[in-house]
Amino acid sequence: MSSPPSTLVASARREALLCGLIFVCAITYTISTCVRMGYRDPSAPLEFVMGFPDWIFYGVICPWAVCTVIAALFSFVIMQDHDLGEAAEVPLPTEDAILPIDDADGEAAR
Amino acid sequence: MNEAVSTGYSVIGALAAFIAASAYLGYLAEKRIEKSEFLQGYFLGNRGLGAWALALTATVQSGGTFMGFPSLVYAHGWIVLVWISGYMVVPLSGFTILAKRFAFLSRRTGAITVPDLFRERFAHSGVGLAASLMILFFMTVMMVAQFKAGATIMKLAWPSSEPMRLTEEQADFEFNKDALRKLKDQKEPKIPAEVLTGLETALGTTASTKRELLDSLQKAVPATPLKPYAASIQSASRGSDWKYLVGLVVFTVVVVGYTLVGGFLAGVWTDLFQSIMMVIGVMILLFLAVPRAGGLEQATRTAVAFTGPEYALGPGHQFRPPGEKDKPENVFDRTVPVKSASGETVDETVRIARSERAYLPIGMAVSFFFVWVFSGVGSPAGMVRVMASENTEVIRKSIFMLSIYNCLIYIPLVCICIAGRALIPALEKTDEIIPRLAVGLTQHLPGGSLLTGLVLAAPFGAVMATVSCYLLVIASGLVKDIYLRFLRPRAAESEIRYVTYTAMIGVGILAIVANIDPPKFLQALVVFSGTGGACTFVVPAIMACYWRRATALGTISAMLSGGLTVSTLYALGTVQRLAMKGPPESWKETAISILGPDRMIGLDDPTAPYFLCGVDPILWGLGVSLVVGLVVSVVTSPPPREHVERMFGDALPSTSVG
């Protein structure tokens, strides 16, 4: 059995997964909205919202604003602080020929 | 607004101020690190990077932000905001996916460089060596290109009546006033007066080859046969590059000088300084350009009237003055009523050509969302800065700061260039848009030339900061990962210091030599090395941070396969283009039958990669790297549990180990 991950590893992994989810949402929404509203027949009249073409406003400006708000939430609410520890004086020794360990132990490292 | 750009001494003055400020920052940085342990202080700033420095320097702009990007917006329109839209998640991805773990692992292992970290994380010198070699390869290519960009800016900033362009793509031949003067002064063979008079009308002609230069000049002066004087004209047009060479030497001496003195902190502080200057410049231009164009909506409507409705829609097409290759059905005359500087409304007519190439179809739009996010995450230069952050609070705050900063740079720059298209509708050289706007909009303001200098000097600062950062990463790789690892593991601090300085000076000299006659398609190499770097390091870094079962062999395989995939697709792109040129041959037919014809997507770039299934190589590189990394890790022996626990557990390592 491997030991449970450190609190730093656990929170970093959680935050990375959340970030991955935000990335997926952002790319899905942005590209689908832009393609649906902006990749179209050029003969149709242009609509504007706050000076931007409507598809740019809804497809890029709005999600960009939402991502900025989420970034603020990440910075000040979601992300946890951790002690990074003291820097080791010198790099730990490197052993090229690390002996393979038995499968049971190896399994524990998964 | 269409007048020629004459920047006088304002830009060269601003560059001098930037250089002086950088030298002072180098001096301050040296004072800060002189009492610390050399390697950690010099290459990592004693792990004391604050939030402002980390936010504004880890993933943000290079010279390209002010150089190539505005030109793209001017030429293609609003679609470029979709192209860059991945930046909305760059602050989050740049500081959450790897930052905490990298900062932690670098402390736990005592790693100072990225290869150090990989080597210690997997307890395998092969991983470190692979990372070193890949970093040296990709970053050297990138850095050499930046030297060219810095030297080019210095050349362009030189006071003259020639138009100023913010471009890294300088023509190899330029027929300008200097070239004409040389021809006039030439005794043998004497150029006839009627030839010289004819050539005066062709001043400013640029070309990348001798033949192209002669063809262009001959078209401009059809009545005068130029072939008998071809050698003289070509020689004169090439020989006027002393400004570039002086710029190259001055740029190298300055950047190597202050980086050598102040190390990592000098690079970071200069980067921070230029980032602030850049946002000030963008804000000034935004508040001058958009109101002058009648507001953002009116600017778009005017730009669309000058170009076509596709200028405000996807997938985007390039709109530029027509060339010989344009089909007649793609060339339009546009007449639009515009307000002159005096307030009168006058009709303005421009001739515009619309490219058939689709700039950003869906596959490319998806690809570029990945490009910006993962090239930031996987950049070794960015990784080093994260390793140097003071604590997790700094990382946390950096996310918010960078988010705000990106909002203040990218969206305003797009608005400025859309307004630029309305104000100056038919620029021949689209990369002149920012200098022309800067000069045109500020010349009547009090202190206008100062503002112009500030706006135009910002990219110079960005290039300096980028070079400084790369220089340190390369020098640290040479010293820490090669010299100390393989040649002199027990070198004293004074020797390490000496070798570091020698390495940096050596890299500077190499950059000068490589740029005296710079490779023609350097910009393409920059894109290639950025994409290659991302595909080499993103997956291995994520494996190192979060996957206990990841093995050294799996990591090496992921690195090599990602880089190799990108390299292969770029090579295939070259083969595809060669196969489509010239008379048909059997190998060309075979190549086209396998690769297919040009998909007519993306930029019309002679060095574009092969877009397999219509997407950029970054997606294939990341995918292959991921699959190979996973499979090889699973089929190789698992890493020792004790070592993995040390990397993932809470307990601090014993300092007595080893």
Short mmCIF file of C-alpha atoms in Angstrom, two decimals, chain A residues 7-8 10-16 18-19 70-82 84, chain B residues 54 91-103 386 389 391-400 546:
data_model
loop_
_atom_site.label_atom_id
_atom_site.label_comp_id
_atom_site.label_asym_id
_atom_site.label_seq_id
_atom_site.Cartn_x
_atom_site.Cartn_y
_atom_site.Cartn_z
CA THR A 7 -1.92 17.56 1.39
CA LEU A 8 0.03 19.60 -1.14
CA ALA A 10 -3.81 16.28 -3.10
CA SER A 11 -4.72 19.95 -3.36
CA ALA A 12 -2.47 20.52 -6.39
CA ARG A 13 -4.09 17.56 -8.14
CA ARG A 14 -7.57 18.78 -7.27
CA GLU A 15 -6.78 22.27 -8.53
CA ALA A 16 -5.18 20.91 -11.70
CA LEU A 18 -10.53 21.77 -11.82
CA CYS A 19 -8.36 23.80 -14.17
CA ILE A 70 -12.87 32.27 -11.97
CA ALA A 71 -9.19 33.19 -11.81
CA ALA A 72 -10.00 35.65 -9.04
CA LEU A 73 -11.93 32.94 -7.21
CA PHE A 74 -9.01 30.57 -7.65
CA SER A 75 -6.60 33.16 -6.34
CA PHE A 76 -8.50 34.23 -3.29
CA VAL A 77 -10.92 31.41 -2.42
CA ILE A 78 -10.23 28.03 -3.98
CA MET A 79 -6.47 27.60 -4.06
CA GLN A 80 -4.85 26.57 -0.81
CA ASP A 81 -1.51 27.67 0.54
CA HIS A 82 1.08 25.11 1.57
CA LEU A 84 6.91 24.29 0.21
CA LEU B 54 6.05 35.76 -11.42
CA PRO B 91 -3.23 32.29 -16.19
CA LEU B 92 -5.12 29.38 -14.63
CA SER B 93 -3.33 26.64 -16.54
CA GLY B 94 0.07 28.28 -16.21
CA PHE B 95 -0.11 28.48 -12.43
CA THR B 96 -2.30 25.59 -11.36
CA ILE B 97 -1.42 22.54 -13.43
CA LEU B 98 2.25 22.33 -12.52
CA ALA B 99 3.24 25.32 -10.42
CA LYS B 100 2.74 24.09 -6.87
CA ARG B 101 4.21 20.67 -7.56
CA PHE B 102 7.15 22.05 -9.47
CA ALA B 103 7.94 24.57 -6.75
CA VAL B 386 7.67 28.77 -11.12
CA SER B 389 8.56 31.45 -6.69
CA ASN B 391 5.77 30.41 -1.80
CA THR B 392 2.33 29.19 -2.82
CA GLU B 393 0.75 32.51 -1.92
CA VAL B 394 2.85 34.09 -4.68
CA ILE B 395 1.65 31.46 -7.17
CA ARG B 396 -1.94 31.99 -6.11
CA LYS B 397 -1.87 35.76 -6.49
CA SER B 398 -0.07 35.51 -9.81
CA ILE B 399 -3.11 33.85 -11.37
CA PHE B 400 -5.28 36.88 -10.74
CA TYR B 546 1.05 13.52 -10.43
#
